[in-house]
Amino acid sequence: MNILLLYPEFPDTFWSFKHALKFVSKKASLPPLGLITVSAMLPPEWRKKLVDLNVSKLTQKDIEWADIAFVSAMGVQKKSAKQIIARCKNAGLEVVAGGPLFTSEPEQFPEVDYLVLNEAELTLPLFLEDFAQGIAKKEYRSNGFPDVRTSPVPQWELLNMKKYASMALQFSRGCPYQCDFCNVTTLFGHKIRIKSSDQIIRELEAMYERGWRESIFFVDDNFIAHKSYLKKDLLPKLIEWQQSKKATTKFYTECSINIADDQELMDLMVKAGFNQVFIGIETPNHSALEACGKQHNTSRDMLANIKRIQRKGLEVQGGFIVGFDADTPSIFQQQIEFIQNSGIVTAMVGLLQALPGTKLYERMKTEGRLLSSSSGDNVDNTTNIVPKMDIETLRKGYRDMMNYLYSPKNYYRRIKTLLIEYKPPKSKSRFRPGQLVALFRSMVVLGVIGKERFHYWKMLIWTLFKQHQSLSLAVTLSIYGHHFRKVCTLHLKTEEHPATSTV
């Protein structure tokens, strides 16, 4: 069997980093971790070819080579997923589909031959057994959650690693919290399931053996959910692995704000190589946090917590939402002030969207406030619900807020705020030629051609004299700002039109 593994293209979004990747001559920020993990679960005698449409084109020759296609995607990749599925079907190629997009909205893909949904460790073996006997069903689902210690090492050999800015691995699945707008628990449950430290080391070794020395993203939705295991087992082994390889690999991940409560945990993470965490802040409006089930963000001084994390050597990226029922027009200025004062440079701010399977989705549906499917893009200036706030007020407030946050003056001010607090670890770091290339390209694109050139040079000179140890981070964030402004311009120039109810 010739198996064609297809990963749809990401549109130009906040997290695509398409405009930033050009500075380092990369095609995509992250690889299709799910697909190359699924590939390792397929019969070893099957021949496999991966086409990630973010780094290469799908050719007619690829389709003609294949006996069957496997497609995996997230919600934001829906448009591209539909296009490549249609292309496969037009060529007479059967399609197997799985992943978050298809698990959440299987009814949107009637043309798919086999829907292998939920987590592959449970549903893929059932499909493969039936497929081998010629009795495969249209849809495979599971009610339970697998032991991730059975998950294999991803097949990194299918990738052209040089095309990616970072690699990815997963330590845990599940989240203990009850946020009503989040679909993580719908997909993976509340119970935290973890891989063993030995599994993680094997995955790191597999990447290392293939020459990977750059950053690695732990894709966990809440990396610190099992703190005791991290402190006693995984982090010490990561430290030992780094030392044994004399490696300077940088890790980054997602976690909850309560990481600020555990000094030991932060120290170990930094020593292990972590230098960045994404945290769902959502809003400074405590009423909105309580209403959406995110009480764990309320009983604390979030601004002070963020500063504490930054001082430990972890750059904080943040997710923010406007459009909660408790929001009033004052929320936009509240968000601006919080984000500016926090020094969260990478601030992903979106209008509230209701994702399939969430409590918010069901409530909006019950209340007759659900307009359409979610776009899957957090910052595309759209919402699929009828908000309590006047919709035009919400749209205008959001546009004004984004224009303010990502204007060069205010964006570079946030970089300075971060660098004043941020204490980079004193560990050795390997010089990477790509850093020098990115610096020179930023000098030309941002410092000569760009409208932000005054703010760019002012920040760069200040960093050289005041925080020279953070120069690489300052340049990286400057490049990110170029991308974010491009995305904001793309999304904010197009007005959202009221949706017609499709639910």
mmCIF file with all atom_site columns, N, CA and C in Angstrom, residues 97-130:
data_model
loop_
_atom_site.group_PDB
_atom_site.id
_atom_site.type_symbol
_atom_site.label_atom_id
_atom_site.label_alt_id
_atom_site.label_comp_id
_atom_site.label_asym_id
_atom_site.label_entity_id
_atom_site.label_seq_id
_atom_site.pdbx_PDB_ins_code
_atom_site.Cartn_x
_atom_site.Cartn_y
_atom_site.Cartn_z
_atom_site.occupancy
_atom_site.B_iso_or_equiv
_atom_site.pdbx_formal_charge
_atom_site.auth_seq_id
_atom_site.auth_comp_id
_atom_site.auth_asym_id
_atom_site.auth_atom_id
_atom_site.pdbx_PDB_model_num
ATOM 1   N N  . ALA A 1 97  ? -9.841  10.506 7.149  1.00 0.00 ? 97  ALA A N  1
ATOM 2   C CA . ALA A 1 97  ? -9.639  11.798 7.802  1.00 0.00 ? 97  ALA A CA 1
ATOM 3   C C  . ALA A 1 97  ? -9.788  11.688 9.308  1.00 0.00 ? 97  ALA A C  1
ATOM 4   N N  . GLY A 1 98  ? -8.953  12.435 10.022 1.00 0.00 ? 98  GLY A N  1
ATOM 5   C CA . GLY A 1 98  ? -9.018  12.480 11.481 1.00 0.00 ? 98  GLY A CA 1
ATOM 6   C C  . GLY A 1 98  ? -8.378  13.756 11.993 1.00 0.00 ? 98  GLY A C  1
ATOM 7   N N  . GLY A 1 99  ? -8.400  13.936 13.299 1.00 0.00 ? 99  GLY A N  1
ATOM 8   C CA . GLY A 1 99  ? -7.859  15.152 13.887 1.00 0.00 ? 99  GLY A CA 1
ATOM 9   C C  . GLY A 1 99  ? -8.964  16.058 14.397 1.00 0.00 ? 99  GLY A C  1
ATOM 10  N N  . PRO A 1 100 ? -8.616  17.158 15.058 1.00 0.00 ? 100 PRO A N  1
ATOM 11  C CA . PRO A 1 100 ? -9.604  18.035 15.704 1.00 0.00 ? 100 PRO A CA 1
ATOM 12  C C  . PRO A 1 100 ? -10.702 18.552 14.780 1.00 0.00 ? 100 PRO A C  1
ATOM 13  N N  . LEU A 1 101 ? -10.352 18.953 13.561 1.00 0.00 ? 101 LEU A N  1
ATOM 14  C CA . LEU A 1 101 ? -11.355 19.480 12.642 1.00 0.00 ? 101 LEU A CA 1
ATOM 15  C C  . LEU A 1 101 ? -12.450 18.464 12.371 1.00 0.00 ? 101 LEU A C  1
ATOM 16  N N  . PHE A 1 102 ? -12.070 17.258 12.025 1.00 0.00 ? 102 PHE A N  1
ATOM 17  C CA . PHE A 1 102 ? -13.037 16.229 11.646 1.00 0.00 ? 102 PHE A CA 1
ATOM 18  C C  . PHE A 1 102 ? -13.767 15.657 12.856 1.00 0.00 ? 102 PHE A C  1
ATOM 19  N N  . THR A 1 103 ? -13.093 15.595 13.999 1.00 0.00 ? 103 THR A N  1
ATOM 20  C CA . THR A 1 103 ? -13.744 15.125 15.214 1.00 0.00 ? 103 THR A CA 1
ATOM 21  C C  . THR A 1 103 ? -14.827 16.095 15.661 1.00 0.00 ? 103 THR A C  1
ATOM 22  N N  . SER A 1 104 ? -14.569 17.398 15.496 1.00 0.00 ? 104 SER A N  1
ATOM 23  C CA . SER A 1 104 ? -15.519 18.419 15.937 1.00 0.00 ? 104 SER A CA 1
ATOM 24  C C  . SER A 1 104 ? -16.677 18.611 14.969 1.00 0.00 ? 104 SER A C  1
ATOM 25  N N  . GLU A 1 105 ? -16.423 18.474 13.668 1.00 0.00 ? 105 GLU A N  1
ATOM 26  C CA . GLU A 1 105 ? -17.442 18.756 12.658 1.00 0.00 ? 105 GLU A CA 1
ATOM 27  C C  . GLU A 1 105 ? -17.483 17.678 11.568 1.00 0.00 ? 105 GLU A C  1
ATOM 28  N N  . PRO A 1 106 ? -17.705 16.421 11.926 1.00 0.00 ? 106 PRO A N  1
ATOM 29  C CA . PRO A 1 106 ? -17.688 15.358 10.911 1.00 0.00 ? 106 PRO A CA 1
ATOM 30  C C  . PRO A 1 106 ? -18.761 15.534 9.843  1.00 0.00 ? 106 PRO A C  1
ATOM 31  N N  . GLU A 1 107 ? -19.884 16.165 10.228 1.00 0.00 ? 107 GLU A N  1
ATOM 32  C CA . GLU A 1 107 ? -20.986 16.342 9.272  1.00 0.00 ? 107 GLU A CA 1
ATOM 33  C C  . GLU A 1 107 ? -20.627 17.284 8.128  1.00 0.00 ? 107 GLU A C  1
ATOM 34  N N  . GLN A 1 108 ? -19.559 18.048 8.292  1.00 0.00 ? 108 GLN A N  1
ATOM 35  C CA . GLN A 1 108 ? -19.128 18.973 7.247  1.00 0.00 ? 108 GLN A CA 1
ATOM 36  C C  . GLN A 1 108 ? -18.363 18.279 6.119  1.00 0.00 ? 108 GLN A C  1
ATOM 37  N N  . PHE A 1 109 ? -18.099 16.977 6.285  1.00 0.00 ? 109 PHE A N  1
ATOM 38  C CA . PHE A 1 109 ? -17.255 16.272 5.323  1.00 0.00 ? 109 PHE A CA 1
ATOM 39  C C  . PHE A 1 109 ? -17.893 14.961 4.856  1.00 0.00 ? 109 PHE A C  1
ATOM 40  N N  . PRO A 1 110 ? -19.055 15.043 4.222  1.00 0.00 ? 110 PRO A N  1
ATOM 41  C CA . PRO A 1 110 ? -19.731 13.820 3.768  1.00 0.00 ? 110 PRO A CA 1
ATOM 42  C C  . PRO A 1 110 ? -18.957 13.069 2.685  1.00 0.00 ? 110 PRO A C  1
ATOM 43  N N  . GLU A 1 111 ? -18.061 13.771 1.996  1.00 0.00 ? 111 GLU A N  1
ATOM 44  C CA . GLU A 1 111 ? -17.325 13.152 0.900  1.00 0.00 ? 111 GLU A CA 1
ATOM 45  C C  . GLU A 1 111 ? -16.158 12.275 1.375  1.00 0.00 ? 111 GLU A C  1
ATOM 46  N N  . VAL A 1 112 ? -15.781 12.404 2.644  1.00 0.00 ? 112 VAL A N  1
ATOM 47  C CA . VAL A 1 112 ? -14.689 11.588 3.179  1.00 0.00 ? 112 VAL A CA 1
ATOM 48  C C  . VAL A 1 112 ? -15.146 10.141 3.297  1.00 0.00 ? 112 VAL A C  1
ATOM 49  N N  . ASP A 1 113 ? -14.301 9.212  2.877  1.00 0.00 ? 113 ASP A N  1
ATOM 50  C CA . ASP A 1 113 ? -14.671 7.793  2.884  1.00 0.00 ? 113 ASP A CA 1
ATOM 51  C C  . ASP A 1 113 ? -14.673 7.205  4.286  1.00 0.00 ? 113 ASP A C  1
ATOM 52  N N  . TYR A 1 114 ? -13.643 7.538  5.083  1.00 0.00 ? 114 TYR A N  1
ATOM 53  C CA . TYR A 1 114 ? -13.514 6.960  6.416  1.00 0.00 ? 114 TYR A CA 1
ATOM 54  C C  . TYR A 1 114 ? -13.115 8.061  7.404  1.00 0.00 ? 114 TYR A C  1
ATOM 55  N N  . LEU A 1 115 ? -13.947 8.273  8.406  1.00 0.00 ? 115 LEU A N  1
ATOM 56  C CA . LEU A 1 115 ? -13.661 9.242  9.455  1.00 0.00 ? 115 LEU A CA 1
ATOM 57  C C  . LEU A 1 115 ? -13.148 8.490  10.687 1.00 0.00 ? 115 LEU A C  1
ATOM 58  N N  . VAL A 1 116 ? -11.871 8.652  10.980 1.00 0.00 ? 116 VAL A N  1
ATOM 59  C CA . VAL A 1 116 ? -11.251 7.999  12.132 1.00 0.00 ? 116 VAL A CA 1
ATOM 60  C C  . VAL A 1 116 ? -11.036 9.087  13.174 1.00 0.00 ? 116 VAL A C  1
ATOM 61  N N  . LEU A 1 117 ? -11.970 9.199  14.114 1.00 0.00 ? 117 LEU A N  1
ATOM 62  C CA . LEU A 1 117 ? -12.069 10.371 14.981 1.00 0.00 ? 117 LEU A CA 1
ATOM 63  C C  . LEU A 1 117 ? -11.501 10.114 16.374 1.00 0.00 ? 117 LEU A C  1
ATOM 64  N N  . ASN A 1 118 ? -11.561 11.168 17.208 1.00 0.00 ? 118 ASN A N  1
ATOM 65  C CA . ASN A 1 118 ? -11.005 11.119 18.565 1.00 0.00 ? 118 ASN A CA 1
ATOM 66  C C  . ASN A 1 118 ? -9.510  10.790 18.504 1.00 0.00 ? 118 ASN A C  1
ATOM 67  N N  . GLU A 1 119 ? -9.015  10.066 19.499 1.00 0.00 ? 119 GLU A N  1
ATOM 68  C CA . GLU A 1 119 ? -7.570  9.828  19.559 1.00 0.00 ? 119 GLU A CA 1
ATOM 69  C C  . GLU A 1 119 ? -7.215  8.525  18.841 1.00 0.00 ? 119 GLU A C  1
ATOM 70  N N  . ALA A 1 120 ? -6.193  8.621  17.994 1.00 0.00 ? 120 ALA A N  1
ATOM 71  C CA . ALA A 1 120 ? -5.863  7.523  17.080 1.00 0.00 ? 120 ALA A CA 1
ATOM 72  C C  . ALA A 1 120 ? -5.441  6.254  17.797 1.00 0.00 ? 120 ALA A C  1
ATOM 73  N N  . GLU A 1 121 ? -4.872  6.373  18.997 1.00 0.00 ? 121 GLU A N  1
ATOM 74  C CA . GLU A 1 121 ? -4.444  5.169  19.704 1.00 0.00 ? 121 GLU A CA 1
ATOM 75  C C  . GLU A 1 121 ? -5.598  4.207  19.928 1.00 0.00 ? 121 GLU A C  1
ATOM 76  N N  . LEU A 1 122 ? -6.840  4.722  19.992 1.00 0.00 ? 122 LEU A N  1
ATOM 77  C CA . LEU A 1 122 ? -8.016  3.862  20.188 1.00 0.00 ? 122 LEU A CA 1
ATOM 78  C C  . LEU A 1 122 ? -8.729  3.535  18.890 1.00 0.00 ? 122 LEU A C  1
ATOM 79  N N  . THR A 1 123 ? -8.926  4.532  18.041 1.00 0.00 ? 123 THR A N  1
ATOM 80  C CA . THR A 1 123 ? -9.780  4.324  16.867 1.00 0.00 ? 123 THR A CA 1
ATOM 81  C C  . THR A 1 123 ? -9.043  3.827  15.628 1.00 0.00 ? 123 THR A C  1
ATOM 82  N N  . LEU A 1 124 ? -7.775  4.171  15.483 1.00 0.00 ? 124 LEU A N  1
ATOM 83  C CA . LEU A 1 124 ? -7.048  3.742  14.285 1.00 0.00 ? 124 LEU A CA 1
ATOM 84  C C  . LEU A 1 124 ? -6.888  2.228  14.197 1.00 0.00 ? 124 LEU A C  1
ATOM 85  N N  . PRO A 1 125 ? -6.552  1.509  15.281 1.00 0.00 ? 125 PRO A N  1
ATOM 86  C CA . PRO A 1 125 ? -6.449  0.043  15.178 1.00 0.00 ? 125 PRO A CA 1
ATOM 87  C C  . PRO A 1 125 ? -7.761  -0.609 14.736 1.00 0.00 ? 125 PRO A C  1
ATOM 88  N N  . LEU A 1 126 ? -8.892  -0.074 15.197 1.00 0.00 ? 126 LEU A N  1
ATOM 89  C CA . LEU A 1 126 ? -10.191 -0.626 14.788 1.00 0.00 ? 126 LEU A CA 1
ATOM 90  C C  . LEU A 1 126 ? -10.406 -0.458 13.295 1.00 0.00 ? 126 LEU A C  1
ATOM 91  N N  . PHE A 1 127 ? -10.077 0.737  12.795 1.00 0.00 ? 127 PHE A N  1
ATOM 92  C CA . PHE A 1 127 ? -10.213 0.982  11.353 1.00 0.00 ? 127 PHE A CA 1
ATOM 93  C C  . PHE A 1 127 ? -9.280  0.080  10.559 1.00 0.00 ? 127 PHE A C  1
ATOM 94  N N  . LEU A 1 128 ? -8.033  -0.035 10.987 1.00 0.00 ? 128 LEU A N  1
ATOM 95  C CA . LEU A 1 128 ? -7.058  -0.828 10.237 1.00 0.00 ? 128 LEU A CA 1
ATOM 96  C C  . LEU A 1 128 ? -7.459  -2.295 10.173 1.00 0.00 ? 128 LEU A C  1
ATOM 97  N N  . GLU A 1 129 ? -8.024  -2.801 11.271 1.00 0.00 ? 129 GLU A N  1
ATOM 98  C CA . GLU A 1 129 ? -8.471  -4.205 11.293 1.00 0.00 ? 129 GLU A CA 1
ATOM 99  C C  . GLU A 1 129 ? -9.618  -4.416 10.300 1.00 0.00 ? 129 GLU A C  1
ATOM 100 N N  . ASP A 1 130 ? -10.594 -3.516 10.314 1.00 0.00 ? 130 ASP A N  1
ATOM 101 C CA . ASP A 1 130 ? -11.721 -3.644 9.391  1.00 0.00 ? 130 ASP A CA 1
ATOM 102 C C  . ASP A 1 130 ? -11.289 -3.401 7.949  1.00 0.00 ? 130 ASP A C  1
#
